[in-house]
CSV table of C-alpha atoms and ligand atoms in Angstrom, one decimal:
chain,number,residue,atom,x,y,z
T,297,UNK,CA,-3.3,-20.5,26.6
T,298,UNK,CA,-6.7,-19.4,25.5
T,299,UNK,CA,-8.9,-21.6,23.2
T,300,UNK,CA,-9.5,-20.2,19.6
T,301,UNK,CA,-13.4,-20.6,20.4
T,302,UNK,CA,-13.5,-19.3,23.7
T,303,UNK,CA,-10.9,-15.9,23.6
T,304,UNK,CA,-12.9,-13.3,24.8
T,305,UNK,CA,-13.6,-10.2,23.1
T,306,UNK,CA,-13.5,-7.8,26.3
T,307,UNK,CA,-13.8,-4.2,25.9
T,308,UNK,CA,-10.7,-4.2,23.2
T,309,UNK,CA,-7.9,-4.0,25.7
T,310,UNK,CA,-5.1,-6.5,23.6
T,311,UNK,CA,-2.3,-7.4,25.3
T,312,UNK,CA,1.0,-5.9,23.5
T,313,UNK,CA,-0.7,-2.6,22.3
T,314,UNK,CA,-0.4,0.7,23.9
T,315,UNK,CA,-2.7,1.1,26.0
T,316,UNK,CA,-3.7,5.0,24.6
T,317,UNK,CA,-5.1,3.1,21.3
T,318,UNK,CA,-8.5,4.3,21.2
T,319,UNK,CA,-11.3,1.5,20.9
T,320,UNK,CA,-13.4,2.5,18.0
T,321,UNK,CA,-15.1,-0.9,18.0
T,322,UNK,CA,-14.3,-3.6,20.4
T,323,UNK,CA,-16.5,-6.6,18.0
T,324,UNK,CA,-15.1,-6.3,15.2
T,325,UNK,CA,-12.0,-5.3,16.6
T,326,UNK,CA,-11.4,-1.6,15.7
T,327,UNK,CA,-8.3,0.5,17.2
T,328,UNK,CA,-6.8,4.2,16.4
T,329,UNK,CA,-3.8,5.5,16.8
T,330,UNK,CA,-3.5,8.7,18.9
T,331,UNK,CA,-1.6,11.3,16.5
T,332,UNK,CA,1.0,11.8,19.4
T,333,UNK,CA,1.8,8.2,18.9
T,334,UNK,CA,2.7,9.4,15.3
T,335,UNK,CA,4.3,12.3,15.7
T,336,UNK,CA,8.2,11.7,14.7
T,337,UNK,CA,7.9,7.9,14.3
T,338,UNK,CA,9.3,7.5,10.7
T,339,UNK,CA,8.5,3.5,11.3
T,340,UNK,CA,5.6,3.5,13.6
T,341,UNK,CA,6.4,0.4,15.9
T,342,UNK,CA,3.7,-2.1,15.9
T,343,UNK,CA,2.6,-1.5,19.6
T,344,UNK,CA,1.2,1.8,18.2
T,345,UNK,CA,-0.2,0.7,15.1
T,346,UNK,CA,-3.9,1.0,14.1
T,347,UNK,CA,-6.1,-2.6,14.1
T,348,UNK,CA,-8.9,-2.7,11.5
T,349,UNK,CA,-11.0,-5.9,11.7
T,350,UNK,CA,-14.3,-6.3,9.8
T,351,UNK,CA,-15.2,-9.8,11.3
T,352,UNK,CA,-12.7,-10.8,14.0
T,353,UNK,CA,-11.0,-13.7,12.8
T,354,UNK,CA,-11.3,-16.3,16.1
T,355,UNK,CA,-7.5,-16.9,17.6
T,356,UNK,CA,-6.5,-13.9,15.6
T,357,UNK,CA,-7.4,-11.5,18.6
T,358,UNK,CA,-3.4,-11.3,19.9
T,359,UNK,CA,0.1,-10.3,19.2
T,360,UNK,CA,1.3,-13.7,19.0
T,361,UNK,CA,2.7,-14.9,15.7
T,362,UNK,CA,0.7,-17.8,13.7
T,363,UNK,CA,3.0,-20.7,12.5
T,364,UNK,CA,3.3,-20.2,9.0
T,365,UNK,CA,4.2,-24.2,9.1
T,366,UNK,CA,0.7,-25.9,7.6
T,367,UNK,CA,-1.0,-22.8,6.2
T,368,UNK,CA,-2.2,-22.9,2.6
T,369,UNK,CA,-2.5,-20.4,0.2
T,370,UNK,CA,-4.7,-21.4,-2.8
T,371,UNK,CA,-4.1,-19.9,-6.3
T,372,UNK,CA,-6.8,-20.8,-9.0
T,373,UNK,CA,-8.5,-19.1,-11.8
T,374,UNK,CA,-7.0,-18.2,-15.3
T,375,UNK,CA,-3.8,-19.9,-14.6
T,376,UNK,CA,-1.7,-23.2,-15.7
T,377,UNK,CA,-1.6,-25.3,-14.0
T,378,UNK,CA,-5.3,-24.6,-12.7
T,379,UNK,CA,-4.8,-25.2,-8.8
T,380,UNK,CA,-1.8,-24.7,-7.0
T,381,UNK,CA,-1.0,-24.8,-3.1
T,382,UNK,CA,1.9,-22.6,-2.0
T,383,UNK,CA,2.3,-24.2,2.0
T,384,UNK,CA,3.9,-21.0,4.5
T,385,UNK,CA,6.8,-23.4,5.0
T,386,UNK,CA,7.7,-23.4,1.4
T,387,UNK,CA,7.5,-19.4,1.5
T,388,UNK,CA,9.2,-19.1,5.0
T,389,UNK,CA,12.5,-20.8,3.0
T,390,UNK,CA,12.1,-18.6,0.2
T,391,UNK,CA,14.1,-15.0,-0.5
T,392,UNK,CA,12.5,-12.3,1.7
T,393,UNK,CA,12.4,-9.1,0.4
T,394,UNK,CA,10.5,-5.7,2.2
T,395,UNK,CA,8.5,-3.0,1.8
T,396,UNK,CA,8.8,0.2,3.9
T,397,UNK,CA,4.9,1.1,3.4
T,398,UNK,CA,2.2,3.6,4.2
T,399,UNK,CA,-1.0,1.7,5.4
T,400,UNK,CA,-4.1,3.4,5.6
T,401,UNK,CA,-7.8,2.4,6.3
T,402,UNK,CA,-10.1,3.9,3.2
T,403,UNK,CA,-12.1,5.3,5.9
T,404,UNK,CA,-9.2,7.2,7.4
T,405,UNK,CA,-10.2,10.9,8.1
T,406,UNK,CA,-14.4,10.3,7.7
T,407,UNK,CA,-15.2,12.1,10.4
T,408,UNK,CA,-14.0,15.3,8.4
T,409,UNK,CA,-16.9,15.0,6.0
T,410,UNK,CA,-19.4,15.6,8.3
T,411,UNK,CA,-21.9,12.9,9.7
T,412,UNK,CA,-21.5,10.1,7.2
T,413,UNK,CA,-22.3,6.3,8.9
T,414,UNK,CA,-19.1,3.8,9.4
T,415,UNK,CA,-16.1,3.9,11.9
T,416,UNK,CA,-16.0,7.4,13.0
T,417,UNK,CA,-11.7,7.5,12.3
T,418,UNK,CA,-10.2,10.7,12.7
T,419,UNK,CA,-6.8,11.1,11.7
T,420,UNK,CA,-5.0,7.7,13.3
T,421,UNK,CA,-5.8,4.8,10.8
T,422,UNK,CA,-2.2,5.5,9.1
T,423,UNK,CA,0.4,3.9,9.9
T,424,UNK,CA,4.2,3.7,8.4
T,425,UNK,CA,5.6,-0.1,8.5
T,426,UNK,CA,8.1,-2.6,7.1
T,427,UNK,CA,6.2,-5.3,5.8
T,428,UNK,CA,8.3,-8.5,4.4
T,429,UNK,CA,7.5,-11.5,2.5
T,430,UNK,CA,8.4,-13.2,-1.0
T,431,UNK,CA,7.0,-11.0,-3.6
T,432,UNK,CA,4.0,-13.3,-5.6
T,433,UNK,CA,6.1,-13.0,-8.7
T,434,UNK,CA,8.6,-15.1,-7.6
T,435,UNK,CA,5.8,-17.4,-6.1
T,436,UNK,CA,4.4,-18.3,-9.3
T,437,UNK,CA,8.0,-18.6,-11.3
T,438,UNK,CA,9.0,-21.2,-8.2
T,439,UNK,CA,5.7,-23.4,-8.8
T,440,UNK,CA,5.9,-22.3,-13.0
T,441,UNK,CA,2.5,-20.9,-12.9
T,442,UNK,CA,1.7,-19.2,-16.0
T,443,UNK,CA,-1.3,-16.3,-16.7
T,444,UNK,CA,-3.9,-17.3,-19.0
T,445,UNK,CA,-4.9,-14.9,-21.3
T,446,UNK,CA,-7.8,-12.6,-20.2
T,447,UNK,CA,-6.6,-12.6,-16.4
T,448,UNK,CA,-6.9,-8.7,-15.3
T,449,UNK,CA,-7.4,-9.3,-11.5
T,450,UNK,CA,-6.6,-11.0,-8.6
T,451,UNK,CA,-9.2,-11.9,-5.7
T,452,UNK,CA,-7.3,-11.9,-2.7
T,453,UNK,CA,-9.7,-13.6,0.2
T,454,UNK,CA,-9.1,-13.9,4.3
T,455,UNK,CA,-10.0,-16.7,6.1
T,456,UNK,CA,-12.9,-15.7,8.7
T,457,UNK,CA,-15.4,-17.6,8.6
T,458,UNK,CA,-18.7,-16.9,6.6
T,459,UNK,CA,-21.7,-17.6,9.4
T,460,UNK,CA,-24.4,-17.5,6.4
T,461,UNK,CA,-23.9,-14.4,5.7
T,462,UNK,CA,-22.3,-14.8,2.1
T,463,UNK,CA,-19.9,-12.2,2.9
T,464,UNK,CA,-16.3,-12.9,2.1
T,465,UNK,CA,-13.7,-10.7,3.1
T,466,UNK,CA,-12.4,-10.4,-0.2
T,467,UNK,CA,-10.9,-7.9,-2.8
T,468,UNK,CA,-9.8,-7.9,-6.3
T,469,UNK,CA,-6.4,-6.1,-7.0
T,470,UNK,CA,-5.0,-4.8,-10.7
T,471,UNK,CA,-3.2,-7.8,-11.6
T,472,UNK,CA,-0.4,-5.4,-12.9
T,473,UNK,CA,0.2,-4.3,-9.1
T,474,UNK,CA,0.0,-7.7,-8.0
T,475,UNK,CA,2.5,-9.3,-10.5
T,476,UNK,CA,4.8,-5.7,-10.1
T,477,UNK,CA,5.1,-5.3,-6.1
T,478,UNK,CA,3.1,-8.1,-4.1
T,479,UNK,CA,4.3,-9.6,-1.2
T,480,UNK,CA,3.0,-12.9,0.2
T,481,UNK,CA,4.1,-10.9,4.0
T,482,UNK,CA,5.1,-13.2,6.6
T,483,UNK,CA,6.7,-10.3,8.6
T,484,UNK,CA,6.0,-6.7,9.8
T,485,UNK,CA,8.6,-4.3,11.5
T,486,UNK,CA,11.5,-7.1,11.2
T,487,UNK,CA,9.2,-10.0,13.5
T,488,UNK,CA,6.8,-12.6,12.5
T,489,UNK,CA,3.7,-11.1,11.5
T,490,UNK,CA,1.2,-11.1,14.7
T,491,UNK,CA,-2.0,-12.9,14.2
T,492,UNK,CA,-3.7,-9.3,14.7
T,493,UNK,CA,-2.3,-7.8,11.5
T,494,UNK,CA,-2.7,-11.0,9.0
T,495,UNK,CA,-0.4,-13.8,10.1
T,496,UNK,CA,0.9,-16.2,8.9
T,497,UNK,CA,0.3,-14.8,5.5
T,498,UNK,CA,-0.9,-11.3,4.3
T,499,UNK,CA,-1.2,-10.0,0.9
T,500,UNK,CA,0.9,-6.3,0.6
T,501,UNK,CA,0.6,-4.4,-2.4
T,502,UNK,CA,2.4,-1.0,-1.5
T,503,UNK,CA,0.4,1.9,-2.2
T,504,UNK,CA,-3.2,0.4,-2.1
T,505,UNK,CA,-5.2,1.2,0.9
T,506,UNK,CA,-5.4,-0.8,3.6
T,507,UNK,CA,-8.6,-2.3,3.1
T,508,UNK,CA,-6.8,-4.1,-0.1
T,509,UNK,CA,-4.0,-5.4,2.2
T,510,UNK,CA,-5.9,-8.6,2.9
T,511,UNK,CA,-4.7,-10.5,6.1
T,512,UNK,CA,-5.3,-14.2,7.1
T,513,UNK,CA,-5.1,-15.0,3.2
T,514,UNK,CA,-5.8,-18.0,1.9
T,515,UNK,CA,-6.8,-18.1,-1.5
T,516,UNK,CA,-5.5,-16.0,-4.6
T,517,UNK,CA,-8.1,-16.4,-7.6
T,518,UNK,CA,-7.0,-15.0,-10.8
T,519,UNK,CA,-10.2,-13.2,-13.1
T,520,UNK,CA,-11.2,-11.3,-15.6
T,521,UNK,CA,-13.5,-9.3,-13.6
T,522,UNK,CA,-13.6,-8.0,-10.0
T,523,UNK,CA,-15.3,-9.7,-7.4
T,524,UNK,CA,-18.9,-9.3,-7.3
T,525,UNK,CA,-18.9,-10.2,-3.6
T,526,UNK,CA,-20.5,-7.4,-1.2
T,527,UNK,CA,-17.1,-5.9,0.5
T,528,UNK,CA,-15.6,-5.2,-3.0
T,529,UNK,CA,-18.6,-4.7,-5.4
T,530,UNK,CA,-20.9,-2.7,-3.1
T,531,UNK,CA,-18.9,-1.2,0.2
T,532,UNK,CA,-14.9,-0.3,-0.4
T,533,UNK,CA,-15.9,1.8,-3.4
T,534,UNK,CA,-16.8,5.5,-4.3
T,535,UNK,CA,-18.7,6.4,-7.0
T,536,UNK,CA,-17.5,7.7,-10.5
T,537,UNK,CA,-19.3,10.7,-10.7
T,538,UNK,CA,-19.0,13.1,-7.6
T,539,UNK,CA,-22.4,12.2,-6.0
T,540,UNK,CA,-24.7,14.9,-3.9
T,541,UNK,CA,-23.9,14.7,-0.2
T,542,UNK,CA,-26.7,12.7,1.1
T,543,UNK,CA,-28.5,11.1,-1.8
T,544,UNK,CA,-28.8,7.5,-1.9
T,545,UNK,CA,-26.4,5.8,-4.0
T,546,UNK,CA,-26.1,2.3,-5.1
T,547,UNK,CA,-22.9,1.0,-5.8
T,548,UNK,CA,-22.7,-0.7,-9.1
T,549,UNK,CA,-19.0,-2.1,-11.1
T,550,UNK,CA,-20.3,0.1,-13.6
T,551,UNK,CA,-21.2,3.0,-11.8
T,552,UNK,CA,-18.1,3.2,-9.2
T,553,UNK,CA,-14.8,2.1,-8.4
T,554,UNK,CA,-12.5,0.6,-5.8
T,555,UNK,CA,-10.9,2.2,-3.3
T,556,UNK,CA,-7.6,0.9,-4.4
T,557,UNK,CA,-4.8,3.9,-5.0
T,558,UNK,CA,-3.6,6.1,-1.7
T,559,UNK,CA,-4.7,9.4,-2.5
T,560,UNK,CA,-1.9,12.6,-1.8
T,561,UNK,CA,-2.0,13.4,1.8
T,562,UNK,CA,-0.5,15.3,4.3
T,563,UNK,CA,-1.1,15.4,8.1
T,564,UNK,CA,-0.4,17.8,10.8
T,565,UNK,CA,1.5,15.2,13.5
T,566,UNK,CA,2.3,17.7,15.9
T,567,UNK,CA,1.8,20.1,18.1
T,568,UNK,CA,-1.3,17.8,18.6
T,569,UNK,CA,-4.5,19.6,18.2
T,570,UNK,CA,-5.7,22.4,20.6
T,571,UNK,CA,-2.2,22.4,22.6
T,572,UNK,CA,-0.9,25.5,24.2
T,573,UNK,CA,2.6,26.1,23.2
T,574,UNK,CA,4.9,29.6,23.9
T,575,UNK,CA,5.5,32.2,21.3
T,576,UNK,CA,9.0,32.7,19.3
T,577,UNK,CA,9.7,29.5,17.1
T,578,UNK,CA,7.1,27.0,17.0
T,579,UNK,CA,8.6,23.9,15.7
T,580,UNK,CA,5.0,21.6,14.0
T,581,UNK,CA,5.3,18.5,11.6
T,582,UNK,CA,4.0,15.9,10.4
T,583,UNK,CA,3.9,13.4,7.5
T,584,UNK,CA,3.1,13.4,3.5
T,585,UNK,CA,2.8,10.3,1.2
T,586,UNK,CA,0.7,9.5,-1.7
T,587,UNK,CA,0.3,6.1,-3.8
T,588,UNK,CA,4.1,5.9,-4.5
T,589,UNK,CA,3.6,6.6,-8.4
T,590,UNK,CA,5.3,9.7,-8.4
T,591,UNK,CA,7.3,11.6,-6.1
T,592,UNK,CA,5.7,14.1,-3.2
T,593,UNK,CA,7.6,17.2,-4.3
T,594,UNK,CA,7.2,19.5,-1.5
T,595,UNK,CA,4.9,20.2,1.3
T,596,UNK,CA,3.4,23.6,2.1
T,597,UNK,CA,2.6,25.3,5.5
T,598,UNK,CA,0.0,28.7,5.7
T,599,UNK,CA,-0.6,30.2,9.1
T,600,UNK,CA,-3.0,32.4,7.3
T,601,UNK,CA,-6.1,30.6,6.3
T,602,UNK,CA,-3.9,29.9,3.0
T,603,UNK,CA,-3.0,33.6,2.0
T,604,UNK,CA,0.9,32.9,2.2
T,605,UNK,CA,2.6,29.5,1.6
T,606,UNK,CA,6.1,28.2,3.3
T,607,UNK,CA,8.0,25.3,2.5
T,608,UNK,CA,8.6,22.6,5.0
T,609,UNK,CA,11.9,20.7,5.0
T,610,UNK,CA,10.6,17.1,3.6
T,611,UNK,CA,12.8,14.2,4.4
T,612,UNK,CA,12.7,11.4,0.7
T,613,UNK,CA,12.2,7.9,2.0
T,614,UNK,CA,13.9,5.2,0.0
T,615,UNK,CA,10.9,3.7,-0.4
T,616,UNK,CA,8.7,5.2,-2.7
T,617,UNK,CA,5.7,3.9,-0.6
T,618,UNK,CA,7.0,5.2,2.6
T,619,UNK,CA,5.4,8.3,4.7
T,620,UNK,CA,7.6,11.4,4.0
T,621,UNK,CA,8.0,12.9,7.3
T,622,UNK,CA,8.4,17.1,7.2
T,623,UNK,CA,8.9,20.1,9.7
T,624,UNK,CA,8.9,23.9,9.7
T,625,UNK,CA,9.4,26.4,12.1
T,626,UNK,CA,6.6,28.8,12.5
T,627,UNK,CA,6.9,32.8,13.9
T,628,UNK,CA,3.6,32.8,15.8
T,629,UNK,CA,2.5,35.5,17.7
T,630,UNK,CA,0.2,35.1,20.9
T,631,UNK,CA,-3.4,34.4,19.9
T,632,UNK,CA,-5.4,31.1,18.4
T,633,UNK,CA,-3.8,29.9,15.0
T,634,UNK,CA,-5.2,27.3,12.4
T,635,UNK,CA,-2.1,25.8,10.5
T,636,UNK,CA,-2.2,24.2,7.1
T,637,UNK,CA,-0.5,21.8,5.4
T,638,UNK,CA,-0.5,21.0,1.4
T,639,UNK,CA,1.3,18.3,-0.2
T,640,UNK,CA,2.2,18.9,-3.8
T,641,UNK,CA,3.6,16.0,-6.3
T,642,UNK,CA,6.1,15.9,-9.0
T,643,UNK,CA,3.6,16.2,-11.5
T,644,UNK,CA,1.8,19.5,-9.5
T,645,UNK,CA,-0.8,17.4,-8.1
T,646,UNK,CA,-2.4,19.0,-4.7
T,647,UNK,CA,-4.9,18.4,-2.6
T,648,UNK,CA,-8.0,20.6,-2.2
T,649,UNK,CA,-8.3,23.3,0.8
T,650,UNK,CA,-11.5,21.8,0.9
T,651,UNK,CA,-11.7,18.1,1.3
T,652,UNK,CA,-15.4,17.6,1.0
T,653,UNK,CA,-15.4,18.5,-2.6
T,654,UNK,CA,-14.7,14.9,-2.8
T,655,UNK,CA,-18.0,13.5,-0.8
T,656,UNK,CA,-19.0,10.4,-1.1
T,657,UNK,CA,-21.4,8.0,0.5
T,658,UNK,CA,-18.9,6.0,2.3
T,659,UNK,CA,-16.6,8.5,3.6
T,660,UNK,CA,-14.0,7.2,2.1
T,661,UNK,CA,-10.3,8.6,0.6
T,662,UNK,CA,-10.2,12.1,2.5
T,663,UNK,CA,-7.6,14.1,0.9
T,664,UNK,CA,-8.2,17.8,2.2
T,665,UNK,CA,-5.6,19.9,3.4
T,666,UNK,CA,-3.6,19.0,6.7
T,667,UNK,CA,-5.6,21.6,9.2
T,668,UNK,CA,-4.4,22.1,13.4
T,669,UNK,CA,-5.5,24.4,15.5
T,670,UNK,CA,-2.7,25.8,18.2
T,671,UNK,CA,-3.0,28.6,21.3
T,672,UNK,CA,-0.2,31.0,21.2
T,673,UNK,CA,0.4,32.2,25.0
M,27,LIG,N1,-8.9,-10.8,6.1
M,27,LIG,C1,-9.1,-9.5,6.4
M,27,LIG,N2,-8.2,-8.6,5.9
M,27,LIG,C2,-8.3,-7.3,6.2
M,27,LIG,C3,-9.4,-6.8,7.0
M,27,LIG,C4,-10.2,-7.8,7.6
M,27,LIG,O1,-11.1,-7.5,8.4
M,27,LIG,N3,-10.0,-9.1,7.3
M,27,LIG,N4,-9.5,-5.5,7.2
M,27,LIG,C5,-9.0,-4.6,6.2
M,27,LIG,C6,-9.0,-3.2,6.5
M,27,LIG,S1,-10.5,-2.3,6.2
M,27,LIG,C7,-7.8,-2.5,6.8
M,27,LIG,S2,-7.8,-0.8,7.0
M,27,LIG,C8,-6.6,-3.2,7.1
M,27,LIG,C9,-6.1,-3.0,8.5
M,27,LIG,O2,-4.9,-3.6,8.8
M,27,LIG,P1,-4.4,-3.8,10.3
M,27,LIG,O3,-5.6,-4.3,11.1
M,27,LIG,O4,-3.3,-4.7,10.2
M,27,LIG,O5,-4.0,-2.4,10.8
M,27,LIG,O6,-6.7,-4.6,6.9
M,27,LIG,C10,-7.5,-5.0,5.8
M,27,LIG,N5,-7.4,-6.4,5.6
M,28,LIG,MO1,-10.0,-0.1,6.3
């Protein structure tokens, strides 16, 4: 047994993960997922999936499930009554219900923009899981907890510890996706949620970015404005008008917003990047999602710097928040070939050939085009 206080850190090696996960950070805890890891998974198991810590919770650093037995989840604010405790035992008897989910890290694909500071992710902070939980709605109807008028957001906060820095890990959410989709997560891929991903109790609202998807949660505070705390009013956000690469900006509610909606994406899974396959039929894939608001119609291929355009064949999740996984079979010649991929929507939503058109200080939200280079032999 190690001690909460005393569990090493080490050099990121955590017991239960494949051991290819690449250490972006090993304090806070920071983990990618190799794309081969991806490639064909349509529910990525949780040995491959991505770890993003800000501040390492202490005893959190494992696989091991938390009891959900004695944890506390706080709810105050703008409702009635003004103070309520929901205990994890009280959820853990409740109806379950679950999300099949995209999670990505905001910061997923930065490296794409060119040199911009943070967690240098390339293309593995994405992960398709099964989260479950008792959505919130039925939370508050079980303890009659009623919305007083004015509430427009809900604070969601973790539980590491502060150490003077007045920095909570804390984001505010649309109350509207909160009350629609919310889960109070107690489980991911069918087990108890591991400590390293949020347990005993995460806050899951499909179709928000993973920096919204708030583990170790322990208090719920219903608003009428956002947070003003540092990780949600100054750092998860981009700005509101497309800002110069490399000017200083400062991050104002006013002047920016959250990085709250999953952007359309789609991403080259396979052949992985700079691998040598034969000519004839060359099978590639990959995966599309977006924020689950509307359907991804169709994913396009070009083998020709964009020129022509092939459909893939795109397999519909039952769960509008779910990664769409697509292939195509490619004529290549012999030579060096860049392949493309496009997502479009049900609404003709696509996403730009070039991705830096949507710069921003952060790096967050990449969207560009799915881009692979293969050699033909
Ligand atoms: N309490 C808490 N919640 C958190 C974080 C954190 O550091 N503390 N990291 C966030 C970020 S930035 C991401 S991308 C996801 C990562 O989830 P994972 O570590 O389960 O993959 O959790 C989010 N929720
Ligand atoms: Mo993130």
């Amino acid at each position: 047994m190690t001690d909460a206080s005393t569990q090493p850190v080490g050099d990121g090696w955590i017991a239960g993960k494949d051991p290819s996960l690449k250490v972006l950070s090993a304090e806070p805890l920071v983990l990618e997922t190799p794309i081969e890891l991806l490639a064909g998974q349509r529910v990525v198991p949780t040995d491959r999936l991505f770890v993003r810590n800000i501040r390492d919770l202490p005893g959190a650093r494992d696989l091991q499930p938390r009891p959900a037995a004695g944890w506390e989840v706080e709810l105050t604010g703008l409702i009635a009554p003004g103070r309520v405790i929901v205990r994890g035992e009280d959820l853990a008897g409740m109806a379950q219900v679950e999300h099949e989910m995209v999670l990505q890290c905001s910061g997923n694909g930065r490296t794409r923009f060119g040199a911009i500071p943070g967690t240098p992710w390339t293309q593995g902070g994405v992960a398709n899981v099964r989260f479950g939980g008792v959505p919130l709605s039925a939370v508050l109807e079980r303890h009659g907890v009623a919305l007083r008028p004015g509430a427009r957001y809900v604070t969601a906060v973790g539980q590491e510890p502060d150490r003077g820095q007045a920095r909570p890990i804390e984001h505010s959410l649309p109350i509207a996706d909160v009350l629609d989709r919310s889960l109070l997560a107690l489980e991911l891929n069918g087990e108890p949620l591991p400590a390293i991903h949020g347990g005993p109790v995460r806050l899951v609202t499909p179709g928000l970015f993973g920096t919204m998807q708030i583990k170790w949660l322990t208090r719920l505070r219903f608003e009428a404005e956002e947070s003003t705390s540092y990780y949600h009013a100054t750092e998860y956000r981009v700005p509101l008008q497309p800002a110069a690469p490399g000017e200083p900006f400062e991050f104002t509610l006013e002047n920016s917003r959250p990085t709250w909606r999953l952007k359309l994406l789609s991403a080259i899974l396979a052949p992985a990047p700079g691998t040598s396959v034969a000519a004839g039929h060359v099978s590639v894939s990959g995966v599309a999602y977006n924020d689950g608001s509307t359907r991804v119609d169709s994913v396009l291929i070009s083998a020709d710097h964009g020129a022509t355009w092939i459909p893939a064949m795109l397999e519909v999740p039952d769960s509008p928040f779910a990664w769409y996984p697509w292939t195509v079979a490619l004529d290549l010649a012999p030579g060096t070939h860049e392949i493309w991929s496009r997502a479009v929507d049900d609404r003709g939503q696509t996403q730009p050939l070039d991705g830096k058109v949507a710069w921003n200080p952060n790096g967050y939200e990449w969207a560009g085009v799915g881009r692979t280079t293969l050699t033909v032999r």
